Amino acid sequence: MFNSSALFSIGPQVEEIFGSQKFVFIYIGTGVASGIASYLFLPNATAGASGAIFGLIGVLAVYGYRLGGSFGRALTRQMLI
């Protein structure tokens, strides 16, 4: 339920900023990367969808940081909280 709620609130922001194709690439890429990292560090557990959500959060945080200004700082702060 948490993953669906987070994707519903964060997904449109990422899609608006980066476009639909990059959104899908980012979501799948961070999901696969988190699954691989999770398997390497904890072979008995994996983080698929949760890792993809955290990847979207990380992308927005970095975007806000690079954007700068009051909006960028607010976006970064919101994503880190």
CSV table of C-alpha atoms in Angstrom, one decimal:
chain,number,residue,atom,x,y,z
A,1,MET,CA,0.0,0.0,0.0
A,2,PHE,CA,2.9,2.4,0.8
A,3,ASN,CA,4.5,1.8,-2.5
A,4,SER,CA,1.3,2.5,-4.4
A,5,SER,CA,0.7,5.7,-2.4
A,6,ALA,CA,4.2,6.9,-2.9
A,7,LEU,CA,4.2,6.2,-6.6
A,8,PHE,CA,0.9,8.0,-6.9
A,9,SER,CA,2.2,11.1,-5.3
A,10,ILE,CA,5.8,11.2,-6.6
A,11,GLY,CA,5.5,9.6,-10.0
A,12,PRO,CA,3.6,12.5,-11.7
A,13,GLN,CA,6.2,14.9,-10.5
A,14,VAL,CA,9.1,12.9,-12.0
A,15,GLU,CA,7.1,12.3,-15.2
A,16,GLU,CA,6.4,16.0,-15.6
A,17,ILE,CA,10.0,17.0,-15.1
A,18,PHE,CA,11.7,14.2,-17.1
A,19,GLY,CA,9.0,13.0,-19.5
A,20,SER,CA,7.2,9.7,-19.8
A,21,GLN,CA,10.0,7.7,-21.4
A,22,LYS,CA,12.7,8.8,-19.0
A,23,PHE,CA,10.3,8.2,-16.1
A,24,VAL,CA,9.8,4.6,-17.1
A,25,PHE,CA,13.6,4.2,-17.6
A,26,ILE,CA,14.3,5.8,-14.2
A,27,TYR,CA,11.7,3.7,-12.4
A,28,ILE,CA,12.8,0.4,-14.0
A,29,GLY,CA,16.5,1.2,-13.7
A,30,THR,CA,16.4,2.1,-10.0
A,31,GLY,CA,14.2,-0.9,-9.3
A,32,VAL,CA,16.7,-3.3,-11.0
A,33,ALA,CA,19.7,-1.5,-9.4
A,34,SER,CA,18.1,-1.7,-5.9
A,35,GLY,CA,17.2,-5.4,-6.4
A,36,ILE,CA,20.8,-6.2,-7.4
A,37,ALA,CA,22.2,-4.2,-4.5
A,38,SER,CA,19.8,-5.8,-2.1
A,39,TYR,CA,20.6,-9.3,-3.3
A,40,LEU,CA,24.4,-8.6,-3.0
A,41,PHE,CA,24.1,-7.3,0.6
A,42,LEU,CA,21.2,-9.4,1.9
A,43,PRO,CA,20.7,-12.5,-0.4
A,44,ASN,CA,17.6,-13.6,1.5
A,45,ALA,CA,15.6,-10.4,0.9
A,46,THR,CA,15.2,-8.1,-2.0
A,47,ALA,CA,13.9,-4.5,-2.4
A,48,GLY,CA,12.2,-4.2,-5.8
A,49,ALA,CA,9.3,-1.7,-5.8
A,50,SER,CA,10.5,0.0,-2.6
A,51,GLY,CA,13.9,0.5,-4.1
A,52,ALA,CA,12.3,2.0,-7.3
A,53,ILE,CA,10.3,4.4,-5.2
A,54,PHE,CA,13.4,5.5,-3.2
A,55,GLY,CA,15.1,5.9,-6.6
A,56,LEU,CA,12.4,8.3,-7.7
A,57,ILE,CA,12.8,10.2,-4.4
A,58,GLY,CA,16.6,10.3,-4.9
A,59,VAL,CA,16.2,11.6,-8.5
A,60,LEU,CA,13.9,14.4,-7.3
A,61,ALA,CA,16.2,15.3,-4.4
A,62,VAL,CA,19.2,15.6,-6.8
A,63,TYR,CA,17.2,17.5,-9.3
A,64,GLY,CA,16.1,20.0,-6.6
A,65,TYR,CA,19.7,20.3,-5.4
A,66,ARG,CA,21.0,21.0,-8.9
A,67,LEU,CA,18.2,23.4,-9.7
A,68,GLY,CA,19.0,25.5,-6.7
A,69,GLY,CA,17.0,28.5,-5.6
A,70,SER,CA,14.2,28.4,-3.1
A,71,PHE,CA,12.1,25.9,-5.2
A,72,GLY,CA,15.1,23.6,-5.6
A,73,ARG,CA,15.9,23.7,-1.9
A,74,ALA,CA,12.2,23.1,-0.9
A,75,LEU,CA,12.0,20.1,-3.3
A,76,THR,CA,15.2,18.6,-2.0
A,77,ARG,CA,14.1,19.1,1.6
A,78,GLN,CA,10.6,17.6,0.9
A,79,MET,CA,12.2,14.5,-0.7
A,80,LEU,CA,14.7,14.0,2.1
A,81,ILE,CA,12.0,14.2,4.7
